[in-house]
Rosetta silent file (secondary structure, phi, psi, omega in degrees, C-alpha in Angstrom):
SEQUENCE: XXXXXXXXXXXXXXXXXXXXXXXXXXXXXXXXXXXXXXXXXXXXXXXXXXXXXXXXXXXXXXXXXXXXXXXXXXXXXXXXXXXXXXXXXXXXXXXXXXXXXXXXXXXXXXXXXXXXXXXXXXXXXXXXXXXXXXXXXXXXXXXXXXXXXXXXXXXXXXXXXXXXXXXXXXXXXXXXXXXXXXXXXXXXXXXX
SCORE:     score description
SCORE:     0.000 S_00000001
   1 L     0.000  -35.904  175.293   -8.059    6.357  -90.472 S_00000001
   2 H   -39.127  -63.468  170.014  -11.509    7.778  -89.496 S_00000001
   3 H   -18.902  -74.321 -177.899  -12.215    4.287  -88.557 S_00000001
   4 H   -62.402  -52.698  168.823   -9.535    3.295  -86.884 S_00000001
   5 H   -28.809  -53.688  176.602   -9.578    6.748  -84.893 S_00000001
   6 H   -47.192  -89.505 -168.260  -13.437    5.401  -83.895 S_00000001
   7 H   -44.069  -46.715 -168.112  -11.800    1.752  -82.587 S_00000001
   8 H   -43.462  -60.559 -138.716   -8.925    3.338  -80.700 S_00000001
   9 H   -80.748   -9.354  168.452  -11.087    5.359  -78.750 S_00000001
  10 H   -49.058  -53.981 -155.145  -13.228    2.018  -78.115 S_00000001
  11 L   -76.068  176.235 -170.723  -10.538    0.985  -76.080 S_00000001
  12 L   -68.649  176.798 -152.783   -9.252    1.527  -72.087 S_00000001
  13 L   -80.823  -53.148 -175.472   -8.015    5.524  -71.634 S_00000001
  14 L   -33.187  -58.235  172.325   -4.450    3.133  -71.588 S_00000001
  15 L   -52.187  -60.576 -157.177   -4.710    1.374  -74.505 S_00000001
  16 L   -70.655  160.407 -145.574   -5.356    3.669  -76.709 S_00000001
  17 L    48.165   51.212  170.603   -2.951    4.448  -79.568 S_00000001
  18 L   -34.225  -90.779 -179.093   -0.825    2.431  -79.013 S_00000001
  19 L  -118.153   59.671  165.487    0.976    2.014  -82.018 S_00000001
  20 L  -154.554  175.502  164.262    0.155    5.175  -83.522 S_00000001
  21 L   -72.361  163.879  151.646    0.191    8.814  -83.210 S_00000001
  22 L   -87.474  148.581 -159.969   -3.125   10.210  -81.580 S_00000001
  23 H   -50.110  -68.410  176.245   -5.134   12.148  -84.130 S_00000001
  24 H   -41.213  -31.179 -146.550   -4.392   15.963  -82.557 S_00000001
  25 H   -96.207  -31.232  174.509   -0.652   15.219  -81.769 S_00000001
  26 H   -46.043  -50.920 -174.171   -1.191   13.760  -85.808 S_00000001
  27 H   -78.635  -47.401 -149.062   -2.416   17.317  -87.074 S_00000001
  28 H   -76.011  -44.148  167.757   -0.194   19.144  -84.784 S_00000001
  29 H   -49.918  -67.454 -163.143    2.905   16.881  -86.766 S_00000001
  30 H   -41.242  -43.628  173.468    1.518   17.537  -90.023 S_00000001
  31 H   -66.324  -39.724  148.056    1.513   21.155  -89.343 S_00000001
  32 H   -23.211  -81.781 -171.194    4.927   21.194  -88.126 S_00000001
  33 H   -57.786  -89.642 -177.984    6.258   19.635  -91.579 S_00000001
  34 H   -74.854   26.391  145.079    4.354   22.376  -93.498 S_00000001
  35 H   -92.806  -41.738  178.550    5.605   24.932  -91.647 S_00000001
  36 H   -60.406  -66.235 -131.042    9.292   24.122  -92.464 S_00000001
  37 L   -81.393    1.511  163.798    8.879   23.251  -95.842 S_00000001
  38 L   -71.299  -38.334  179.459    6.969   27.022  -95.957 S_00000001
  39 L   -67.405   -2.496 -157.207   10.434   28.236  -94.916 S_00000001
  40 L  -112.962  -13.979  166.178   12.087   26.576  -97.542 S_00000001
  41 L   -70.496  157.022  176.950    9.801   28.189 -100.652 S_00000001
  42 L   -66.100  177.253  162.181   10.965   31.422 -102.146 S_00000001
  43 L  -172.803  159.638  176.239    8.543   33.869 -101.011 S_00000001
  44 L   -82.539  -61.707 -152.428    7.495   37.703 -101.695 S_00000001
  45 L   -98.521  172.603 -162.937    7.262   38.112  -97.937 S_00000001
  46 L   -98.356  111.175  178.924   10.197   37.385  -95.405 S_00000001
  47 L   -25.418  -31.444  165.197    9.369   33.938  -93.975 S_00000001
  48 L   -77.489  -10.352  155.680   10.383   34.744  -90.709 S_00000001
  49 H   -26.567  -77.759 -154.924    7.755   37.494  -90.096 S_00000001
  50 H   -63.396  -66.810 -168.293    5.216   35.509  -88.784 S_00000001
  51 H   -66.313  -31.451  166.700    7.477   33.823  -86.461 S_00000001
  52 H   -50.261  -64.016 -163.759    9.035   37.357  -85.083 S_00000001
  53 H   -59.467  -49.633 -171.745    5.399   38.894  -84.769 S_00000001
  54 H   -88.694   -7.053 -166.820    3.980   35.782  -82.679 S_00000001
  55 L   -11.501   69.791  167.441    7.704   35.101  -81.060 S_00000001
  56 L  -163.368  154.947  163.581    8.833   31.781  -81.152 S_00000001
  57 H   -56.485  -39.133  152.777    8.454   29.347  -84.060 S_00000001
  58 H   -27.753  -55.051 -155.258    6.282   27.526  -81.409 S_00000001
  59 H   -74.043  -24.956  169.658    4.111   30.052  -80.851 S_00000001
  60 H   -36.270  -67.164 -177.247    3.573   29.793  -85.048 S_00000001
  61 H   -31.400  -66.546  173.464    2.875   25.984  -84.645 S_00000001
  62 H   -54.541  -43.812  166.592    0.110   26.735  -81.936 S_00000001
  63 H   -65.671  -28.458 -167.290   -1.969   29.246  -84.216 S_00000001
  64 H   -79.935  -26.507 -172.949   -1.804   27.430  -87.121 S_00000001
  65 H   -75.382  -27.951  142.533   -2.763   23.890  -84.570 S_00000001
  66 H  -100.533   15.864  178.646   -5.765   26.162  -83.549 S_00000001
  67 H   -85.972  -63.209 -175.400   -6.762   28.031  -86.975 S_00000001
  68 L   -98.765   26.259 -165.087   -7.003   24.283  -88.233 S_00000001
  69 L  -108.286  -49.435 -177.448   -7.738   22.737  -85.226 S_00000001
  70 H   -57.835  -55.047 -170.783  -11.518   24.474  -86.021 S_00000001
  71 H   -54.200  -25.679  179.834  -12.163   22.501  -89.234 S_00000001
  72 H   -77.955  -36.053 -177.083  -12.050   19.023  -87.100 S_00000001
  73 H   -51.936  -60.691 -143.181  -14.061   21.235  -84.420 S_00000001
  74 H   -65.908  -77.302 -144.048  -16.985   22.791  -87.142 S_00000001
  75 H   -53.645  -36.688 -167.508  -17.730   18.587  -89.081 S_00000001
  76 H   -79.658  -27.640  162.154  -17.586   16.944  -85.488 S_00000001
  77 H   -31.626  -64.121 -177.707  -19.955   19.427  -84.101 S_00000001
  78 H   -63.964  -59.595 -174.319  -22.203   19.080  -86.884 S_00000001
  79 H   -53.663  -36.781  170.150  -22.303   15.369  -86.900 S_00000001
  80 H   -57.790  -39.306  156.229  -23.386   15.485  -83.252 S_00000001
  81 H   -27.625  -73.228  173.042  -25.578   18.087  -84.172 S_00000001
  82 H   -63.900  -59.878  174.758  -27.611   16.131  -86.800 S_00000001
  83 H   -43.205  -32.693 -178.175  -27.642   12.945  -84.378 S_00000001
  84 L    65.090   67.946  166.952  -29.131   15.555  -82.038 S_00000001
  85 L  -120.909  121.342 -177.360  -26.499   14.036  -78.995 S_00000001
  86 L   -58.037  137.172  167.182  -26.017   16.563  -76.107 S_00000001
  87 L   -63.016  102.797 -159.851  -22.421   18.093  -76.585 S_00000001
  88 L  -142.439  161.425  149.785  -19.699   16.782  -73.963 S_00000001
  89 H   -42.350  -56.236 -178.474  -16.069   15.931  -74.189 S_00000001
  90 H   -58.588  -19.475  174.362  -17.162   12.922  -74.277 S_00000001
  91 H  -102.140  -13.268  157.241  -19.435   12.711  -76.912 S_00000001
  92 H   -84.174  -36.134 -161.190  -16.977   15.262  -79.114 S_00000001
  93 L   -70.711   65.300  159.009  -13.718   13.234  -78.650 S_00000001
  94 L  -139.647  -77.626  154.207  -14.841   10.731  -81.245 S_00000001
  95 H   -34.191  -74.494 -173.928  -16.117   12.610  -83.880 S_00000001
  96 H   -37.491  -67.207  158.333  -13.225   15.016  -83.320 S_00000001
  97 H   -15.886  -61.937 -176.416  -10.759   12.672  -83.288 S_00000001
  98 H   -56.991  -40.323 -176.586  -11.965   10.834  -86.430 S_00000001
  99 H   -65.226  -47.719  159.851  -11.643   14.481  -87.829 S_00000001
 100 H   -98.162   -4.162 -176.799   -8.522   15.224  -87.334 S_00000001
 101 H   -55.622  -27.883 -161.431   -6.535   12.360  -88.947 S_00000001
 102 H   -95.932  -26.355  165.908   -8.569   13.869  -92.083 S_00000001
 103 H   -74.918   -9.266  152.509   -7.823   17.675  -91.579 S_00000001
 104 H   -48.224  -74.649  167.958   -4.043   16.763  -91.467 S_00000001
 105 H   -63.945  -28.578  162.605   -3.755   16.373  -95.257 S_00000001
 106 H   -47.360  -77.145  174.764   -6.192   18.717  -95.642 S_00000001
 107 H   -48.668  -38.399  179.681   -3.769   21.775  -94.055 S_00000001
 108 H   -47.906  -74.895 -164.996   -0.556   20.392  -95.552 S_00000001
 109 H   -59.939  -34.265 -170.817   -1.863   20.639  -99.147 S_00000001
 110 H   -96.456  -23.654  176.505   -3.738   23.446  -98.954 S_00000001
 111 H   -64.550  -40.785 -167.780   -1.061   25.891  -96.536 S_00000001
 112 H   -43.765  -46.126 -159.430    1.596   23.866  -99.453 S_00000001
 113 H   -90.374  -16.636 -178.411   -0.614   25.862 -102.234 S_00000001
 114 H   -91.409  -11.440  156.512   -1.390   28.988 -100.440 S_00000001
 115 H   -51.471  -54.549 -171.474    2.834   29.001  -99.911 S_00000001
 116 H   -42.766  -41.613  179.314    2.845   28.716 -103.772 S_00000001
 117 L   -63.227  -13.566 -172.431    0.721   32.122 -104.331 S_00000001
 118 L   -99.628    1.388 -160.831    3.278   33.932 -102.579 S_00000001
 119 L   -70.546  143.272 -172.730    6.278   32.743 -104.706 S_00000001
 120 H   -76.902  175.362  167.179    7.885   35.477 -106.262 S_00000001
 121 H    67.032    7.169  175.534    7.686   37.074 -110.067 S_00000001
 122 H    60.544   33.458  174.192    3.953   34.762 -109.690 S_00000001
 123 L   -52.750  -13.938 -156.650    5.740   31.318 -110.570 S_00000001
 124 L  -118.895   -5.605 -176.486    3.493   29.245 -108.112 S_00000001
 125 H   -40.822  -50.956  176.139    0.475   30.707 -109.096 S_00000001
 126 H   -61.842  -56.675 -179.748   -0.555   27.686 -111.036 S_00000001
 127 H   -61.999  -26.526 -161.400    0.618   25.140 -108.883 S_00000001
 128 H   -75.712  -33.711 -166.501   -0.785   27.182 -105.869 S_00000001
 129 H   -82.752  -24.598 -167.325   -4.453   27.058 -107.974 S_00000001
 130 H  -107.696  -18.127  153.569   -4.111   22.759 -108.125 S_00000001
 131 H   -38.665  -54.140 -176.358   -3.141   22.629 -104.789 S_00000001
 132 H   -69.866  -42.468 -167.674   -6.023   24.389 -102.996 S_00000001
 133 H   -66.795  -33.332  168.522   -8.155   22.632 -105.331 S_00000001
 134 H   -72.708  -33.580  154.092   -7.016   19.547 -104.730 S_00000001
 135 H   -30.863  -57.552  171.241   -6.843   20.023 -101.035 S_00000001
 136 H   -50.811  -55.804 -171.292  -10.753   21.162 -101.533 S_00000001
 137 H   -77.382  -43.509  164.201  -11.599   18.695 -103.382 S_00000001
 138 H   -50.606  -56.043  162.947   -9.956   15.972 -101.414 S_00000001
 139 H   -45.985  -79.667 -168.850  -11.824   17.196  -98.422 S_00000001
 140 H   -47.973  -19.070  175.928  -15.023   17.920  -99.544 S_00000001
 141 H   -93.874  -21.675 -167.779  -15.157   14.131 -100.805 S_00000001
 142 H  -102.398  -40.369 -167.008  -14.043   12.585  -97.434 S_00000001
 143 H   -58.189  -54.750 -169.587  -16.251   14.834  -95.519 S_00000001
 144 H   -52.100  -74.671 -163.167  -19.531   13.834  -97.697 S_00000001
 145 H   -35.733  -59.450  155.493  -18.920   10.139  -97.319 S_00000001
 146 H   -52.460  -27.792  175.490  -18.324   10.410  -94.020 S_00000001
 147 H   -80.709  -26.278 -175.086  -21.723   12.402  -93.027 S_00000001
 148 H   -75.869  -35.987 -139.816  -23.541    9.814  -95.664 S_00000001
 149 H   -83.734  -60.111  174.081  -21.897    7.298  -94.109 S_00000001
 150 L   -67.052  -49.830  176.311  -22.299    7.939  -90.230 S_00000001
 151 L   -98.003   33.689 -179.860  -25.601    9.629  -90.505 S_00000001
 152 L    53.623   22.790 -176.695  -27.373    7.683  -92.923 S_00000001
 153 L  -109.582  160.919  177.195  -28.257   10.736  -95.553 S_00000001
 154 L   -90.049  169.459 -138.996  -28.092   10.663  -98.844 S_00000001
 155 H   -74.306  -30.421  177.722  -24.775   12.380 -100.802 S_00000001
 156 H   -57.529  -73.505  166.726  -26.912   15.506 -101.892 S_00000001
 157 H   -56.817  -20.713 -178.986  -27.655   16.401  -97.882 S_00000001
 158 H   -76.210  -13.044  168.861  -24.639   14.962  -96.973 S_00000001
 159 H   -83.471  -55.711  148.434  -23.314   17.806  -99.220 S_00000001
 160 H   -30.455  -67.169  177.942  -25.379   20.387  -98.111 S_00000001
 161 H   -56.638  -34.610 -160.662  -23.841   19.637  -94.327 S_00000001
 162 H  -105.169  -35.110  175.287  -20.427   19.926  -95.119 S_00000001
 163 H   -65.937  -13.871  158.927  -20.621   23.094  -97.259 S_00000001
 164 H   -61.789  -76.801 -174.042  -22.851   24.471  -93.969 S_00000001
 165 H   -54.822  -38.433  175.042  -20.016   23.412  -91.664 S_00000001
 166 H   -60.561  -45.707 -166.260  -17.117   24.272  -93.904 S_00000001
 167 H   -83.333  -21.000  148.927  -17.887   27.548  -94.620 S_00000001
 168 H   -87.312   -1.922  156.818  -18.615   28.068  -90.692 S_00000001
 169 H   -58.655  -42.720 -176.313  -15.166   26.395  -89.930 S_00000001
 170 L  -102.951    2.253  162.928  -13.710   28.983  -92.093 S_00000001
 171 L   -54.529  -46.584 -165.288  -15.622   31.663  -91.136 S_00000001
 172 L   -98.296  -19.369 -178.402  -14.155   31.091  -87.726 S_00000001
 173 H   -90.114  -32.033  170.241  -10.784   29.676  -88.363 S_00000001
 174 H   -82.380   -1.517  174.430  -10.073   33.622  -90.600 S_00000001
 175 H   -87.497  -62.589 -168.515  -11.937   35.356  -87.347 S_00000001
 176 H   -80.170   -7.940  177.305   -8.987   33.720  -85.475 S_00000001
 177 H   -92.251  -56.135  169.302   -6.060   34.087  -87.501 S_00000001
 178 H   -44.979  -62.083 -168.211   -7.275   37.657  -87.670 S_00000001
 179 H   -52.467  -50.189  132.282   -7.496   38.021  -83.664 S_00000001
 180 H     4.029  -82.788 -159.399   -4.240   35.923  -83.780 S_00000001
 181 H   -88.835  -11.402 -175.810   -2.540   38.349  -86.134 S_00000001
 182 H   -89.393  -56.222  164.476   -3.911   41.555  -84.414 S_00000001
 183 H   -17.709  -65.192 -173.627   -2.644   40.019  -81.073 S_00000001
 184 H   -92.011   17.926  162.318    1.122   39.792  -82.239 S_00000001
 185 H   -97.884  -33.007 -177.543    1.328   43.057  -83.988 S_00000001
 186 H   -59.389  -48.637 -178.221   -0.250   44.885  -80.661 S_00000001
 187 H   -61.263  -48.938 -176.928    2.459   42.469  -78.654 S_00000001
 188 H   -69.503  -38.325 -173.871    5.177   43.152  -81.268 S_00000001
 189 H   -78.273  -35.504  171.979    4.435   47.258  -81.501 S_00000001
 190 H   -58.024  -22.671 -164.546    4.676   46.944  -77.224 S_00000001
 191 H   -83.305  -27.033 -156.787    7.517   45.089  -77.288 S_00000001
 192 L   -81.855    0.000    0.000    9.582   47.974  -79.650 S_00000001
């Protein structure tokens, strides 16, 4: 999909996607999907929180589409980085792109398992621990290939780079889900 993401973007402004989704509108779907099926898990807390405090299920969609909207951000960043190619739309929308078809399974599986941890009497706990990891692990395998693969290092630096970038994706994607979540309880205590 990386790939393909790459060729699309080859193409006239017209052309492209055609006969697919494009890669944001991809992630933004994905996110969608595991937000219902989060309403549909038991849960210790009341599912509908989130959407009250921020208030609209929309406005849900849109934090979680930029909270994971950063990890596609942080890897394409870096790969420009490392190329050492000055930082434009134009020279992110590629990378980025490529990025998010692969942070799409990434959020599903891993919001799916952090949904689990919350299950009540601590039923999901297990499943919730083979989720993330597999989520993690699933990532963390597509990222190195890709960075060996586009910048021509070998899998040990190419490992090094994505544990740099990951851990400042998520540095910054829990800085905004905090600001995020501070946001709709100041809007939600104003509103009362």
């Amino acid at each position: 999909m990386m790939r393909y993401a790459d060729t699309e973007l080859a193409d006239r402004p017209e052309d492209q996607y055609e006969d697919t989704l494009s890669p944001p509108l991809f992630l933004l779907i994905t996110l969608l999907l595991s937000q219902g099926l989060s309403g549909q898990l038991p849960s210790v807390f009341d599912p509908n929180e989130a959407t009250r405090q921020l208030g609209s299920g929309s406005n849900l969609l849109i934090a979680r589409g930029v909270i994971f909207g950063v990890y596609p951000l942080s890897m394409a960043v870096t790969l420009l980085r490392w190329k050492q190619v000055r930082i434009t739309r134009d020279t992110l929308r590629p990378p980025f792109f490529s990025q998010c078809y692969v942070a799409a399974p990434f959020a599903f599986i891993l919001v799916l398992g952090i949904d689990f941890f919350s299950m009540p009497q601590e039923k999901g706990i297990l499943p919730g621990i083979i989720a993330v990891a597999v989520a993690l692990g699933w990532y963390a395998q597509a990222q190195i290939r890709w960075f060996t693969r586009d910048l021509e290092i070998s899998a040990i630096k190419a490992t090094i780079t994505f544990i740099g970038a990951f851990m400042i994706a998520t540095v910054a994607a829990l800085s905004v889900a905090v600001m995020i979540n501070l946001d709709a309880q100041s809007f939600a205590s104003g509103a009362r």
